[in-house]
Amino acid sequence: MTGFFLKKAFFDGWDNLISMVVLNLGFLLILLALMGSLSLFGSNALLGVLALLLSLGLFSFYSTGACASTHAYAKYERPGWEGFKRGIRESWRHALLYWFLLVLDLSLIFFVIPFYLSYGSALGMLLSVILFWVFLGLTFALFYYLPLFFHMQGDRPTKTLKKSFILVFDNLFFTLFFALYQVVNLVFSLLLAGLAPGVTGMLLAQSDAVKLLMFKYDYLEEHSDADRKHIPWEELLYDERECVGHRSLKNMIFPWKD
C-alpha cells in the first residue's frame, strides 16, 4: 500500500497542479499574517497574541476548504470554488476544534515544554518528555483529522479526533513513514516558495492516505475473521490502480498526445 500511496499522491498532485498552486497562494497570505502577528510581540505582546490566534483560526478554516478540495482530488473529481466554500460551511465545527488543537500543539512545543526544561531538574525533564510524546501523538492525529471528516461527515468533531488517534496507533509504521513523507514535502515546499507542493500538497497526501487506509477497514468490516496482519492490498487497490493508470514522462507533460 505504501508504494502505491507514493504513486497516487504524486500523480494526484501533478493532475491538479494549477489548482494546488492557487490554493497555496491563500496559504502564503495566511503565512504573511502569521509573520505580521509575530512582529507585533515586540511592541504589544497582547495584541500580538490576539493576532496570532486569529491567524491560526484563519489557517484552520481555510484548511478545511482546501481539504474539501483535496478530498475531491483524491476521488479524481474537480470541485472548483464551490467545493471549497461548501467544505468550509460543512466543517465549521471541525474547524473550531482543529483551531484549538493547533493552538494546543504549538503551545506545547514552543512554550510549555521549554518552560519545564528551563527548570533543569529531573522532574522538569520527565514532564518535558511526557509532553513531547503528547505533542507527537497529537501531531500525528492531526494528519488524519480533516480528511477523516470529509470521509465520514456524520461524525462529531470529538469522534473524528478519536478515530484519528485510532488510525495513528493501528497504523503506526505507516504513520511514521507518512510523517517523514510530510517532512520531505515541507522541504520541497520551502525550495519552491510554498507554491508546490505547499500546504495543499500536504493536505492532498493526507486525503490520499486516509482514502487508502479506509479500504483496509471496509475489508475488515466485511470479513470479521480476517487476519489484520495480512490485508490483500493488491485486490483492494485494483480499481485505484486502474484509475491512476500507467504514466510516462511524455504522458505527464503532453497528455493530449496520447
PDB file of C-alpha atoms in Angstrom:
ATOM      1  CA  MET A   1       0.000   0.000   0.000  1.00  0.00           C
ATOM      2  CA  THR A   2       2.833   2.388   0.833  1.00  0.00           C
ATOM      3  CA  GLY A   3       4.336   2.176  -2.642  1.00  0.00           C
ATOM      4  CA  PHE A   4       1.012   2.848  -4.309  1.00  0.00           C
ATOM      5  CA  PHE A   5       0.369   5.736  -1.922  1.00  0.00           C
ATOM      6  CA  LEU A   6       3.560   7.428  -3.156  1.00  0.00           C
ATOM      7  CA  LYS A   7       2.455   6.988  -6.763  1.00  0.00           C
ATOM      8  CA  LYS A   8      -1.096   8.189  -6.178  1.00  0.00           C
ATOM      9  CA  ALA A   9      -0.043  11.199  -4.094  1.00  0.00           C
ATOM     10  CA  PHE A  10       2.417  12.303  -6.763  1.00  0.00           C
ATOM     11  CA  PHE A  11       0.056  11.952  -9.711  1.00  0.00           C
ATOM     12  CA  ASP A  12      -2.921  13.445  -7.881  1.00  0.00           C
ATOM     13  CA  GLY A  13      -0.715  16.453  -7.197  1.00  0.00           C
ATOM     14  CA  TRP A  14       0.503  16.570 -10.784  1.00  0.00           C
ATOM     15  CA  ASP A  15      -3.022  16.325 -12.207  1.00  0.00           C
ATOM     16  CA  ASN A  16      -4.197  19.190 -10.004  1.00  0.00           C
ATOM     17  CA  LEU A  17      -1.032  21.281 -10.031  1.00  0.00           C
ATOM     18  CA  ILE A  18      -2.618  24.569 -11.108  1.00  0.00           C
ATOM     19  CA  SER A  19      -5.435  24.310  -8.556  1.00  0.00           C
ATOM     20  CA  MET A  20      -2.872  23.368  -5.903  1.00  0.00           C
ATOM     21  CA  VAL A  21      -0.778  26.469  -6.643  1.00  0.00           C
ATOM     22  CA  VAL A  22      -3.867  28.709  -6.479  1.00  0.00           C
ATOM     23  CA  LEU A  23      -4.867  27.304  -3.083  1.00  0.00           C
ATOM     24  CA  ASN A  24      -1.283  27.653  -1.866  1.00  0.00           C
ATOM     25  CA  LEU A  25      -1.381  31.371  -2.677  1.00  0.00           C
ATOM     26  CA  GLY A  26      -4.061  31.668   0.003  1.00  0.00           C
ATOM     27  CA  PHE A  27      -1.867  29.798   2.471  1.00  0.00           C
ATOM     28  CA  LEU A  28       1.016  32.152   1.673  1.00  0.00           C
ATOM     29  CA  LEU A  29      -1.177  35.138   2.531  1.00  0.00           C
ATOM     30  CA  ILE A  30      -2.032  33.483   5.848  1.00  0.00           C
ATOM     31  CA  LEU A  31       1.693  32.909   6.423  1.00  0.00           C
ATOM     32  CA  LEU A  32       2.254  36.652   5.959  1.00  0.00           C
ATOM     33  CA  ALA A  33      -0.468  37.289   8.549  1.00  0.00           C
ATOM     34  CA  LEU A  34       1.277  34.900  10.959  1.00  0.00           C
ATOM     35  CA  MET A  35       4.596  36.653  10.430  1.00  0.00           C
ATOM     36  CA  GLY A  36       2.935  40.014  10.969  1.00  0.00           C
ATOM     37  CA  SER A  37       1.427  38.714  14.203  1.00  0.00           C
ATOM     38  CA  LEU A  38       4.847  37.649  15.464  1.00  0.00           C
ATOM     39  CA  SER A  39       6.275  41.080  14.636  1.00  0.00           C
ATOM     40  CA  LEU A  40       3.712  42.676  16.959  1.00  0.00           C
ATOM     41  CA  PHE A  41       5.147  40.917  20.010  1.00  0.00           C
ATOM     42  CA  GLY A  42       7.964  43.461  20.256  1.00  0.00           C
ATOM     43  CA  SER A  43       5.601  46.432  20.622  1.00  0.00           C
ATOM     44  CA  ASN A  44       2.423  44.951  22.105  1.00  0.00           C
ATOM     45  CA  ALA A  45       2.506  41.368  23.379  1.00  0.00           C
ATOM     46  CA  LEU A  46      -1.261  41.130  23.999  1.00  0.00           C
ATOM     47  CA  LEU A  47      -2.090  42.397  20.517  1.00  0.00           C
ATOM     48  CA  GLY A  48       0.467  40.003  19.095  1.00  0.00           C
ATOM     49  CA  VAL A  49      -1.121  37.024  20.860  1.00  0.00           C
ATOM     50  CA  LEU A  50      -4.609  38.006  19.645  1.00  0.00           C
ATOM     51  CA  ALA A  51      -3.379  38.478  16.083  1.00  0.00           C
ATOM     52  CA  LEU A  52      -1.566  35.136  16.207  1.00  0.00           C
ATOM     53  CA  LEU A  53      -4.680  33.329  17.466  1.00  0.00           C
ATOM     54  CA  LEU A  54      -6.810  34.919  14.749  1.00  0.00           C
ATOM     55  CA  SER A  55      -4.242  33.987  12.090  1.00  0.00           C
ATOM     56  CA  LEU A  56      -4.276  30.368  13.279  1.00  0.00           C
ATOM     57  CA  GLY A  57      -8.079  30.451  13.167  1.00  0.00           C
ATOM     58  CA  LEU A  58      -7.947  31.713   9.591  1.00  0.00           C
ATOM     59  CA  PHE A  59      -5.496  28.923   8.768  1.00  0.00           C
ATOM     60  CA  SER A  60      -7.828  26.339  10.310  1.00  0.00           C
ATOM     61  CA  PHE A  61     -10.921  27.408   8.375  1.00  0.00           C
ATOM     62  CA  TYR A  62      -9.006  27.853   5.128  1.00  0.00           C
ATOM     63  CA  SER A  63      -7.505  24.380   5.631  1.00  0.00           C
ATOM     64  CA  THR A  64     -10.976  22.823   5.826  1.00  0.00           C
ATOM     65  CA  GLY A  65     -11.884  24.371   2.476  1.00  0.00           C
ATOM     66  CA  ALA A  66      -8.594  23.238   0.950  1.00  0.00           C
ATOM     67  CA  CYS A  67      -9.047  19.748   2.402  1.00  0.00           C
ATOM     68  CA  ALA A  68     -12.527  19.555   0.849  1.00  0.00           C
ATOM     69  CA  SER A  69     -10.816  20.188  -2.486  1.00  0.00           C
ATOM     70  CA  THR A  70      -8.033  17.659  -1.907  1.00  0.00           C
ATOM     71  CA  HIS A  71     -10.610  15.078  -0.775  1.00  0.00           C
ATOM     72  CA  ALA A  72     -12.248  15.540  -4.174  1.00  0.00           C
ATOM     73  CA  TYR A  73      -8.874  15.334  -5.960  1.00  0.00           C
ATOM     74  CA  ALA A  74      -8.238  12.003  -4.236  1.00  0.00           C
ATOM     75  CA  LYS A  75     -11.522  10.790  -5.761  1.00  0.00           C
ATOM     76  CA  TYR A  76     -10.488  12.099  -9.225  1.00  0.00           C
ATOM     77  CA  GLU A  77     -13.015  14.951  -9.095  1.00  0.00           C
ATOM     78  CA  ARG A  78     -12.708  18.691  -9.792  1.00  0.00           C
ATOM     79  CA  PRO A  79     -14.684  20.527  -7.084  1.00  0.00           C
ATOM     80  CA  GLY A  80     -13.863  24.102  -8.065  1.00  0.00           C
ATOM     81  CA  TRP A  81     -14.535  27.178  -5.939  1.00  0.00           C
ATOM     82  CA  GLU A  82     -17.966  25.935  -4.898  1.00  0.00           C
ATOM     83  CA  GLY A  83     -16.451  22.788  -3.426  1.00  0.00           C
ATOM     84  CA  PHE A  84     -14.006  24.903  -1.426  1.00  0.00           C
ATOM     85  CA  LYS A  85     -16.777  27.091   0.028  1.00  0.00           C
ATOM     86  CA  ARG A  86     -19.027  24.108   0.711  1.00  0.00           C
ATOM     87  CA  GLY A  87     -16.181  22.430   2.579  1.00  0.00           C
ATOM     88  CA  ILE A  88     -15.898  25.365   4.994  1.00  0.00           C
ATOM     89  CA  ARG A  89     -19.672  25.503   5.503  1.00  0.00           C
ATOM     90  CA  GLU A  90     -19.939  21.801   6.242  1.00  0.00           C
ATOM     91  CA  SER A  91     -16.920  21.547   8.529  1.00  0.00           C
ATOM     92  CA  TRP A  92     -17.008  24.742  10.629  1.00  0.00           C
ATOM     93  CA  ARG A  93     -17.397  22.790  13.898  1.00  0.00           C
ATOM     94  CA  HIS A  94     -14.442  20.585  12.990  1.00  0.00           C
ATOM     95  CA  ALA A  95     -12.514  23.721  12.035  1.00  0.00           C
ATOM     96  CA  LEU A  96     -13.090  25.154  15.526  1.00  0.00           C
ATOM     97  CA  LEU A  97     -11.688  22.041  17.191  1.00  0.00           C
ATOM     98  CA  TYR A  98      -8.830  21.958  14.666  1.00  0.00           C
ATOM     99  CA  TRP A  99      -8.065  25.584  15.614  1.00  0.00           C
ATOM    100  CA  PHE A 100      -7.973  24.702  19.313  1.00  0.00           C
ATOM    101  CA  LEU A 101      -5.785  21.634  18.690  1.00  0.00           C
ATOM    102  CA  LEU A 102      -3.322  23.666  16.601  1.00  0.00           C
ATOM    103  CA  VAL A 103      -3.002  26.241  19.372  1.00  0.00           C
ATOM    104  CA  LEU A 104      -2.532  23.448  21.927  1.00  0.00           C
ATOM    105  CA  ASP A 105       0.053  21.638  19.803  1.00  0.00           C
ATOM    106  CA  LEU A 106       2.089  24.772  19.096  1.00  0.00           C
ATOM    107  CA  SER A 107       1.876  25.878  22.728  1.00  0.00           C
ATOM    108  CA  LEU A 108       3.273  22.537  23.865  1.00  0.00           C
ATOM    109  CA  ILE A 109       6.316  22.627  21.603  1.00  0.00           C
ATOM    110  CA  PHE A 110       7.136  26.354  21.796  1.00  0.00           C
ATOM    111  CA  PHE A 111       6.112  27.317  25.333  1.00  0.00           C
ATOM    112  CA  VAL A 112       5.152  24.507  27.716  1.00  0.00           C
ATOM    113  CA  ILE A 113       7.971  22.040  27.035  1.00  0.00           C
ATOM    114  CA  PRO A 114      10.725  24.736  27.031  1.00  0.00           C
ATOM    115  CA  PHE A 115       9.242  26.075  30.289  1.00  0.00           C
ATOM    116  CA  TYR A 116       9.658  22.730  32.052  1.00  0.00           C
ATOM    117  CA  LEU A 117      13.097  22.200  30.513  1.00  0.00           C
ATOM    118  CA  SER A 118      14.219  25.555  31.909  1.00  0.00           C
ATOM    119  CA  TYR A 119      13.964  24.168  35.470  1.00  0.00           C
ATOM    120  CA  GLY A 120      16.921  21.873  34.758  1.00  0.00           C
ATOM    121  CA  SER A 121      15.562  19.251  37.160  1.00  0.00           C
ATOM    122  CA  ALA A 122      14.761  15.560  36.757  1.00  0.00           C
ATOM    123  CA  LEU A 123      11.041  16.280  37.254  1.00  0.00           C
ATOM    124  CA  GLY A 124      11.110  19.002  34.635  1.00  0.00           C
ATOM    125  CA  MET A 125      12.870  16.663  32.204  1.00  0.00           C
ATOM    126  CA  LEU A 126      10.339  13.887  32.882  1.00  0.00           C
ATOM    127  CA  LEU A 127       7.376  16.203  32.299  1.00  0.00           C
ATOM    128  CA  SER A 128       9.011  17.539  29.127  1.00  0.00           C
ATOM    129  CA  VAL A 129       9.466  14.026  27.741  1.00  0.00           C
ATOM    130  CA  ILE A 130       5.847  13.103  28.523  1.00  0.00           C
ATOM    131  CA  LEU A 131       4.539  16.309  26.951  1.00  0.00           C
ATOM    132  CA  PHE A 132       6.730  15.787  23.897  1.00  0.00           C
ATOM    133  CA  TRP A 133       5.073  12.415  23.302  1.00  0.00           C
ATOM    134  CA  VAL A 134       1.683  14.099  23.749  1.00  0.00           C
ATOM    135  CA  PHE A 135       2.737  16.686  21.151  1.00  0.00           C
ATOM    136  CA  LEU A 136       3.919  13.978  18.768  1.00  0.00           C
ATOM    137  CA  GLY A 137       0.753  11.895  19.146  1.00  0.00           C
ATOM    138  CA  LEU A 138      -1.481  14.931  18.595  1.00  0.00           C
ATOM    139  CA  THR A 139       0.557  16.000  15.554  1.00  0.00           C
ATOM    140  CA  PHE A 140       0.165  12.541  14.016  1.00  0.00           C
ATOM    141  CA  ALA A 141      -3.575  12.539  14.762  1.00  0.00           C
ATOM    142  CA  LEU A 142      -3.955  15.895  13.017  1.00  0.00           C
ATOM    143  CA  PHE A 143      -2.591  14.292   9.833  1.00  0.00           C
ATOM    144  CA  TYR A 144      -5.823  12.309   9.607  1.00  0.00           C
ATOM    145  CA  TYR A 145      -8.315  14.622  11.301  1.00  0.00           C
ATOM    146  CA  LEU A 146      -9.630  16.794   8.449  1.00  0.00           C
ATOM    147  CA  PRO A 147      -9.597  14.077   5.736  1.00  0.00           C
ATOM    148  CA  LEU A 148     -11.466  11.755   8.110  1.00  0.00           C
ATOM    149  CA  PHE A 149     -14.229  14.334   8.500  1.00  0.00           C
ATOM    150  CA  PHE A 150     -14.771  14.529   4.741  1.00  0.00           C
ATOM    151  CA  HIS A 151     -14.683  10.737   4.541  1.00  0.00           C
ATOM    152  CA  MET A 152     -17.178  10.339   7.402  1.00  0.00           C
ATOM    153  CA  GLN A 153     -19.157  13.572   7.522  1.00  0.00           C
ATOM    154  CA  GLY A 154     -21.729  12.386  10.038  1.00  0.00           C
ATOM    155  CA  ASP A 155     -19.222  12.267  12.909  1.00  0.00           C
ATOM    156  CA  ARG A 156     -18.899  14.883  15.632  1.00  0.00           C
ATOM    157  CA  PRO A 157     -15.513  16.662  15.924  1.00  0.00           C
ATOM    158  CA  THR A 158     -14.508  14.724  19.043  1.00  0.00           C
ATOM    159  CA  LYS A 159     -15.467  11.422  17.406  1.00  0.00           C
ATOM    160  CA  THR A 160     -13.373  12.299  14.355  1.00  0.00           C
ATOM    161  CA  LEU A 161     -10.442  13.095  16.649  1.00  0.00           C
ATOM    162  CA  LYS A 162     -10.874   9.757  18.428  1.00  0.00           C
ATOM    163  CA  LYS A 163     -10.825   7.921  15.095  1.00  0.00           C
ATOM    164  CA  SER A 164      -7.713   9.889  14.122  1.00  0.00           C
ATOM    165  CA  PHE A 165      -5.862   8.554  17.161  1.00  0.00           C
ATOM    166  CA  ILE A 166      -7.097   5.037  16.346  1.00  0.00           C
ATOM    167  CA  LEU A 167      -5.655   5.375  12.839  1.00  0.00           C
ATOM    168  CA  VAL A 168      -2.320   6.506  14.288  1.00  0.00           C
ATOM    169  CA  PHE A 169      -1.915   3.601  16.711  1.00  0.00           C
ATOM    170  CA  ASP A 170      -3.431   0.994  14.405  1.00  0.00           C
ATOM    171  CA  ASN A 171      -1.120   2.018  11.529  1.00  0.00           C
ATOM    172  CA  LEU A 172       1.897   3.190  13.491  1.00  0.00           C
ATOM    173  CA  PHE A 173       4.603   2.220  10.990  1.00  0.00           C
ATOM    174  CA  PHE A 174       2.737   3.815   8.095  1.00  0.00           C
ATOM    175  CA  THR A 175       2.137   6.931  10.222  1.00  0.00           C
ATOM    176  CA  LEU A 176       5.857   7.217  10.974  1.00  0.00           C
ATOM    177  CA  PHE A 177       6.616   6.808   7.278  1.00  0.00           C
ATOM    178  CA  PHE A 178       3.921   9.357   6.460  1.00  0.00           C
ATOM    179  CA  ALA A 179       5.411  11.851   8.942  1.00  0.00           C
ATOM    180  CA  LEU A 180       8.769  11.512   7.160  1.00  0.00           C
ATOM    181  CA  TYR A 181       6.984  11.951   3.812  1.00  0.00           C
ATOM    182  CA  GLN A 182       5.435  15.195   5.070  1.00  0.00           C
ATOM    183  CA  VAL A 183       8.852  16.451   6.174  1.00  0.00           C
ATOM    184  CA  VAL A 184      10.125  15.821   2.618  1.00  0.00           C
ATOM    185  CA  ASN A 185       7.042  17.648   1.318  1.00  0.00           C
ATOM    186  CA  LEU A 186       7.876  20.566   3.591  1.00  0.00           C
ATOM    187  CA  VAL A 187      11.473  20.729   2.334  1.00  0.00           C
ATOM    188  CA  PHE A 188      10.344  20.799  -1.307  1.00  0.00           C
ATOM    189  CA  SER A 189       7.735  23.416  -0.403  1.00  0.00           C
ATOM    190  CA  LEU A 190      10.426  25.675   1.051  1.00  0.00           C
ATOM    191  CA  LEU A 191      12.551  25.235  -2.075  1.00  0.00           C
ATOM    192  CA  LEU A 192       9.560  26.172  -4.272  1.00  0.00           C
ATOM    193  CA  ALA A 193       8.499  29.159  -2.147  1.00  0.00           C
ATOM    194  CA  GLY A 194       5.420  27.379  -0.840  1.00  0.00           C
ATOM    195  CA  LEU A 195       3.722  27.196  -4.231  1.00  0.00           C
ATOM    196  CA  ALA A 196       4.133  23.433  -4.626  1.00  0.00           C
ATOM    197  CA  PRO A 197       3.506  21.083  -3.033  1.00  0.00           C
ATOM    198  CA  GLY A 198       2.891  23.505  -0.182  1.00  0.00           C
ATOM    199  CA  VAL A 199       0.217  23.064   2.471  1.00  0.00           C
ATOM    200  CA  THR A 200      -2.289  21.985  -0.184  1.00  0.00           C
ATOM    201  CA  GLY A 201       0.037  19.223  -1.337  1.00  0.00           C
ATOM    202  CA  MET A 202       0.437  18.052   2.248  1.00  0.00           C
ATOM    203  CA  LEU A 203      -3.353  18.036   2.692  1.00  0.00           C
ATOM    204  CA  LEU A 204      -3.678  16.093  -0.558  1.00  0.00           C
ATOM    205  CA  ALA A 205      -1.243  13.482   0.774  1.00  0.00           C
ATOM    206  CA  GLN A 206      -3.339  13.242   3.933  1.00  0.00           C
ATOM    207  CA  SER A 207      -6.526  12.783   1.886  1.00  0.00           C
ATOM    208  CA  ASP A 208      -4.883  10.063  -0.203  1.00  0.00           C
ATOM    209  CA  ALA A 209      -3.565   8.307   2.912  1.00  0.00           C
ATOM    210  CA  VAL A 210      -6.979   8.265   4.591  1.00  0.00           C
ATOM    211  CA  LYS A 211      -8.720   7.103   1.424  1.00  0.00           C
ATOM    212  CA  LEU A 212      -6.351   4.145   1.039  1.00  0.00           C
ATOM    213  CA  LEU A 213      -6.418   3.216   4.718  1.00  0.00           C
ATOM    214  CA  MET A 214     -10.217   3.136   4.646  1.00  0.00           C
ATOM    215  CA  PHE A 215     -10.079   0.242   2.167  1.00  0.00           C
ATOM    216  CA  LYS A 216      -8.486  -1.778   4.958  1.00  0.00           C
ATOM    217  CA  TYR A 217     -11.283  -1.022   7.413  1.00  0.00           C
ATOM    218  CA  ASP A 218     -14.034  -1.634   4.869  1.00  0.00           C
ATOM    219  CA  TYR A 219     -12.455  -5.031   4.209  1.00  0.00           C
ATOM    220  CA  LEU A 220     -12.175  -5.873   7.915  1.00  0.00           C
ATOM    221  CA  GLU A 221     -15.793  -4.859   8.449  1.00  0.00           C
ATOM    222  CA  GLU A 222     -16.904  -7.269   5.734  1.00  0.00           C
ATOM    223  CA  HIS A 223     -14.522 -10.032   6.875  1.00  0.00           C
ATOM    224  CA  SER A 224     -14.574 -10.000  10.668  1.00  0.00           C
ATOM    225  CA  ASP A 225     -12.441 -13.159  10.866  1.00  0.00           C
ATOM    226  CA  ALA A 226      -9.706 -11.821   8.572  1.00  0.00           C
ATOM    227  CA  ASP A 227      -6.070 -11.630   9.657  1.00  0.00           C
ATOM    228  CA  ARG A 228      -5.351  -7.928  10.296  1.00  0.00           C
ATOM    229  CA  LYS A 229      -1.662  -8.503   9.555  1.00  0.00           C
ATOM    230  CA  HIS A 230      -2.337  -9.858   6.070  1.00  0.00           C
ATOM    231  CA  ILE A 231      -4.530  -7.406   4.193  1.00  0.00           C
ATOM    232  CA  PRO A 232      -4.975  -8.253   0.473  1.00  0.00           C
ATOM    233  CA  TRP A 233      -3.879  -4.844  -0.731  1.00  0.00           C
ATOM    234  CA  GLU A 234      -3.408  -5.950  -4.355  1.00  0.00           C
ATOM    235  CA  GLU A 235      -7.070  -6.883  -4.527  1.00  0.00           C
ATOM    236  CA  LEU A 236      -8.326  -3.894  -2.541  1.00  0.00           C
ATOM    237  CA  LEU A 237      -6.387  -1.350  -4.591  1.00  0.00           C
ATOM    238  CA  TYR A 238      -7.129  -2.839  -8.010  1.00  0.00           C
ATOM    239  CA  ASP A 239      -9.661  -0.177  -9.011  1.00  0.00           C
ATOM    240  CA  GLU A 240      -7.437   2.600  -7.679  1.00  0.00           C
ATOM    241  CA  ARG A 241      -4.506   1.323  -9.729  1.00  0.00           C
ATOM    242  CA  GLU A 242      -6.722   1.311 -12.809  1.00  0.00           C
ATOM    243  CA  CYS A 243      -7.789   4.903 -12.135  1.00  0.00           C
ATOM    244  CA  VAL A 244      -4.220   6.139 -11.715  1.00  0.00           C
ATOM    245  CA  GLY A 245      -3.132   4.034 -14.688  1.00  0.00           C
ATOM    246  CA  HIS A 246       0.287   3.814 -16.272  1.00  0.00           C
ATOM    247  CA  ARG A 247       2.083   7.139 -16.637  1.00  0.00           C
ATOM    248  CA  SER A 248       5.087   8.000 -18.762  1.00  0.00           C
ATOM    249  CA  LEU A 249       7.111  11.227 -18.801  1.00  0.00           C
ATOM    250  CA  LYS A 250       5.594  12.070 -22.211  1.00  0.00           C
ATOM    251  CA  ASN A 251       2.110  11.415 -20.896  1.00  0.00           C
ATOM    252  CA  MET A 252       2.720  13.682 -17.897  1.00  0.00           C
ATOM    253  CA  ILE A 253       3.973  16.653 -19.938  1.00  0.00           C
ATOM    254  CA  PHE A 254       1.918  16.188 -23.116  1.00  0.00           C
ATOM    255  CA  PRO A 255      -1.213  14.251 -22.066  1.00  0.00           C
ATOM    256  CA  TRP A 256      -3.113  15.380 -25.203  1.00  0.00           C
ATOM    257  CA  LYS A 257      -0.684  13.445 -27.434  1.00  0.00           C
ATOM    258  CA  ASP A 258      -1.809  10.036 -26.103  1.00  0.00           C
TER     259      ASP A 258
END
